mmCIF file of C-alpha atoms in Angstrom:
data_model
loop_
_atom_site.group_PDB
_atom_site.id
_atom_site.type_symbol
_atom_site.label_atom_id
_atom_site.label_comp_id
_atom_site.label_asym_id
_atom_site.label_seq_id
_atom_site.Cartn_x
_atom_site.Cartn_y
_atom_site.Cartn_z
ATOM 1 C CA UNK A 1 314.964 52.832 2.668
ATOM 2 C CA UNK A 2 314.163 51.397 -0.849
ATOM 3 C CA UNK A 3 317.499 49.591 -1.037
ATOM 4 C CA UNK A 4 317.213 48.186 2.380
ATOM 5 C CA UNK A 5 313.843 46.702 1.528
ATOM 6 C CA UNK A 6 315.198 45.155 -1.763
ATOM 7 C CA UNK A 7 318.159 43.816 0.268
ATOM 8 C CA UNK A 8 315.768 42.113 2.782
ATOM 9 C CA UNK A 9 313.596 40.683 0.063
ATOM 10 C CA UNK A 10 316.625 39.316 -1.761
ATOM 11 C CA UNK A 11 318.030 37.621 1.396
ATOM 12 C CA UNK A 12 314.538 36.187 2.209
ATOM 13 C CA UNK A 13 314.350 34.727 -1.249
ATOM 14 C CA UNK A 14 317.820 32.964 -0.686
ATOM 15 C CA UNK A 15 316.540 31.225 2.404
ATOM 16 C CA UNK A 16 313.106 30.482 1.242
ATOM 17 C CA UNK A 17 312.256 26.692 1.533
ATOM 18 C CA UNK A 18 312.238 25.149 -1.962
ATOM 19 C CA UNK A 19 312.940 22.038 -3.633
ATOM 20 C CA UNK A 20 312.858 21.224 -7.516
ATOM 21 C CA UNK A 21 312.782 17.575 -8.466
ATOM 22 C CA UNK A 22 312.600 17.163 -12.274
ATOM 23 C CA UNK A 23 309.701 19.470 -13.160
ATOM 24 C CA UNK A 24 308.040 19.625 -9.750
ATOM 25 C CA UNK A 25 308.828 22.598 -7.435
ATOM 26 C CA UNK A 26 307.687 23.140 -3.867
ATOM 27 C CA UNK A 27 304.989 25.822 -3.739
ATOM 28 C CA UNK A 28 303.128 24.549 -6.862
ATOM 29 C CA UNK A 29 299.479 24.285 -6.604
ATOM 30 C CA UNK A 30 297.563 21.018 -7.457
ATOM 31 C CA UNK A 31 296.516 22.149 -10.890
ATOM 32 C CA UNK A 32 300.105 22.943 -11.920
ATOM 33 C CA UNK A 33 301.237 19.507 -10.715
ATOM 34 C CA UNK A 34 298.348 17.738 -12.486
ATOM 35 C CA UNK A 35 299.232 19.548 -15.621
ATOM 36 C CA UNK A 36 302.885 18.521 -15.568
ATOM 37 C CA UNK A 37 301.927 14.915 -14.717
ATOM 38 C CA UNK A 38 300.186 14.660 -18.051
ATOM 39 C CA UNK A 39 303.573 14.732 -19.662
ATOM 40 C CA UNK A 40 304.825 11.784 -17.552
ATOM 41 C CA UNK A 41 302.115 9.389 -18.742
ATOM 42 C CA UNK A 42 301.470 7.658 -15.628
ATOM 43 C CA UNK A 43 298.916 4.818 -15.624
ATOM 44 C CA UNK A 44 296.912 6.227 -12.799
ATOM 45 C CA UNK A 45 296.854 9.648 -11.002
ATOM 46 C CA UNK A 46 294.544 9.630 -7.946
ATOM 47 C CA UNK A 47 293.810 12.150 -5.230
ATOM 48 C CA UNK A 48 293.524 10.070 -1.985
ATOM 49 C CA UNK A 49 292.659 13.094 0.177
ATOM 50 C CA UNK A 50 292.520 16.799 0.050
ATOM 51 C CA UNK A 51 296.267 17.034 0.623
ATOM 52 C CA UNK A 52 297.636 13.918 -1.166
ATOM 53 C CA UNK A 53 297.923 12.965 -4.739
ATOM 54 C CA UNK A 54 299.688 9.809 -6.029
ATOM 55 C CA UNK A 55 300.810 9.048 -9.662
ATOM 56 C CA UNK A 56 301.893 5.497 -10.407
ATOM 57 C CA UNK A 57 302.186 2.834 -13.132
ATOM 58 C CA UNK A 58 300.410 -0.508 -12.705
ATOM 59 C CA UNK A 59 302.235 -3.336 -11.076
ATOM 60 C CA UNK A 60 302.456 -5.448 -14.133
ATOM 61 C CA UNK A 61 304.722 -2.904 -15.707
ATOM 62 C CA UNK A 62 308.407 -3.099 -15.038
ATOM 63 C CA UNK A 63 308.654 0.823 -14.614
ATOM 64 C CA UNK A 64 307.901 0.736 -10.960
ATOM 65 C CA UNK A 65 307.165 4.522 -10.953
ATOM 66 C CA UNK A 66 305.321 6.107 -8.140
ATOM 67 C CA UNK A 67 305.260 9.783 -7.123
ATOM 68 C CA UNK A 68 303.462 10.948 -3.947
ATOM 69 C CA UNK A 69 302.715 14.707 -3.600
ATOM 70 C CA UNK A 70 301.523 16.296 -0.381
ATOM 71 C CA UNK A 71 299.972 19.698 -0.247
ATOM 72 C CA UNK A 72 299.474 22.245 2.499
ATOM 73 C CA UNK A 73 296.841 24.906 1.721
ATOM 74 C CA UNK A 74 296.876 23.780 -1.952
ATOM 75 C CA UNK A 75 300.702 24.273 -2.187
ATOM 76 C CA UNK A 76 303.232 21.384 -2.845
ATOM 77 C CA UNK A 77 305.276 20.933 0.342
ATOM 78 C CA UNK A 78 306.326 17.243 0.048
ATOM 79 C CA UNK A 79 307.359 14.959 -2.705
ATOM 80 C CA UNK A 80 308.126 11.197 -2.548
ATOM 81 C CA UNK A 81 309.615 9.197 -5.264
ATOM 82 C CA UNK A 82 309.596 5.384 -5.163
ATOM 83 C CA UNK A 83 312.709 3.710 -6.484
ATOM 84 C CA UNK A 84 313.763 0.064 -6.967
ATOM 85 C CA UNK A 85 313.972 -1.395 -3.480
ATOM 86 C CA UNK A 86 317.320 -2.995 -2.673
ATOM 87 C CA UNK A 87 319.813 -2.725 0.170
ATOM 88 C CA UNK A 88 322.495 -1.748 -2.520
ATOM 89 C CA UNK A 89 320.405 1.068 -3.745
ATOM 90 C CA UNK A 90 319.753 2.274 -0.241
ATOM 91 C CA UNK A 91 323.531 2.265 0.525
ATOM 92 C CA UNK A 92 324.625 3.992 -2.692
ATOM 93 C CA UNK A 93 321.971 6.747 -2.497
ATOM 94 C CA UNK A 94 322.621 7.387 1.290
ATOM 95 C CA UNK A 95 326.315 7.448 0.509
ATOM 96 C CA UNK A 96 325.824 9.970 -2.281
ATOM 97 C CA UNK A 97 323.528 12.112 0.123
ATOM 98 C CA UNK A 98 326.271 11.905 2.769
ATOM 99 C CA UNK A 99 328.762 13.358 0.394
ATOM 100 C CA UNK A 100 326.404 16.007 -0.721
ATOM 101 C CA UNK A 101 324.781 17.089 2.564
ATOM 102 C CA UNK A 102 327.065 15.655 5.317
ATOM 103 C CA UNK A 103 325.872 13.234 8.094
ATOM 104 C CA UNK A 104 322.220 12.696 8.437
ATOM 105 C CA UNK A 105 320.380 15.169 10.800
ATOM 106 C CA UNK A 106 318.108 12.327 11.918
ATOM 107 C CA UNK A 107 318.106 8.551 11.802
ATOM 108 C CA UNK A 108 314.794 6.696 12.499
ATOM 109 C CA UNK A 109 314.498 3.098 12.850
ATOM 110 C CA UNK A 110 311.054 1.905 13.654
ATOM 111 C CA UNK A 111 309.064 -1.331 13.861
ATOM 112 C CA UNK A 112 305.332 -1.587 14.362
ATOM 113 C CA UNK A 113 302.296 -3.823 13.534
ATOM 114 C CA UNK A 114 299.674 -2.542 10.983
ATOM 115 C CA UNK A 115 296.504 -4.202 9.776
ATOM 116 C CA UNK A 116 298.653 -5.599 6.972
ATOM 117 C CA UNK A 117 301.252 -7.128 9.305
ATOM 118 C CA UNK A 118 304.538 -6.068 10.659
ATOM 119 C CA UNK A 119 306.162 -2.964 9.247
ATOM 120 C CA UNK A 120 309.925 -2.045 9.561
ATOM 121 C CA UNK A 121 311.483 1.059 8.448
ATOM 122 C CA UNK A 122 314.925 2.706 8.334
ATOM 123 C CA UNK A 123 314.841 6.422 7.465
ATOM 124 C CA UNK A 124 317.682 8.812 7.117
ATOM 125 C CA UNK A 125 317.115 12.766 6.894
ATOM 126 C CA UNK A 126 319.479 15.463 5.892
ATOM 127 C CA UNK A 127 319.005 19.183 6.053
ATOM 128 C CA UNK A 128 319.423 21.304 2.812
ATOM 129 C CA UNK A 129 318.817 24.855 3.874
ATOM 130 C CA UNK A 130 315.382 24.794 5.589
ATOM 131 C CA UNK A 131 314.134 21.721 3.713
ATOM 132 C CA UNK A 132 314.598 18.163 4.471
ATOM 133 C CA UNK A 133 315.884 15.365 2.041
ATOM 134 C CA UNK A 134 315.118 11.948 3.304
ATOM 135 C CA UNK A 135 315.619 8.295 2.271
ATOM 136 C CA UNK A 136 313.381 5.450 3.601
ATOM 137 C CA UNK A 137 313.565 1.830 3.318
ATOM 138 C CA UNK A 138 310.411 0.117 4.337
ATOM 139 C CA UNK A 139 309.574 -3.601 4.773
ATOM 140 C CA UNK A 140 306.087 -4.534 4.744
ATOM 141 C CA UNK A 141 306.138 -8.240 3.796
ATOM 142 C CA UNK A 142 305.711 -9.276 1.097
ATOM 143 C CA UNK A 143 306.628 -5.794 -0.321
ATOM 144 C CA UNK A 144 309.584 -3.559 0.113
ATOM 145 C CA UNK A 145 309.937 0.270 -0.716
ATOM 146 C CA UNK A 146 312.777 2.568 -1.251
ATOM 147 C CA UNK A 147 311.598 6.205 -1.138
ATOM 148 C CA UNK A 148 313.400 9.581 -1.750
ATOM 149 C CA UNK A 149 311.586 12.283 0.208
ATOM 150 C CA UNK A 150 311.907 16.037 -0.172
ATOM 151 C CA UNK A 151 309.971 18.295 2.379
ATOM 152 C CA UNK A 152 309.734 21.862 3.079
ATOM 153 C CA UNK A 153 308.538 23.618 6.339
ATOM 154 C CA UNK A 154 304.792 24.393 6.393
ATOM 155 C CA UNK A 155 301.885 25.247 8.565
ATOM 156 C CA UNK A 156 300.215 21.838 8.252
ATOM 157 C CA UNK A 157 302.614 19.429 9.939
ATOM 158 C CA UNK A 158 306.076 19.115 11.358
ATOM 159 C CA UNK A 159 308.778 17.756 9.081
ATOM 160 C CA UNK A 160 309.885 15.107 8.855
ATOM 161 C CA UNK A 161 306.436 13.516 9.217
#
């Protein structure tokens, strides 16, 4: 009986949803994420809501760094990293993801109007175990964004969002 329980726990740990990007791992609480962010020396770290934290450098810097963390019940379940937006970067990264994860599980092309103007987005999502790895290219004139997205299943929302 004891060995059967250990085997079940071992198999459950293999299928547990988890991502690890640099020093950030799914399941971390906000305090752990904030502590790690101190070493990154971002210009600004802000909590925009009870479940979202954004770390970024000011626009006048050329670093263009921005991380967005989303939490469910104080546990990290989503991480977005902004990269230099270009069609070439989008193609290279999506090609690399295709080689690593196979063809996308979901492709989403959307266009809508927001209070800032017309927003166009192309997003690709791949499955990695139970988690999702995504790549989004967003046009919201005059700005463009290229985002790598990592999400684990959670009880607060369905993935991908």
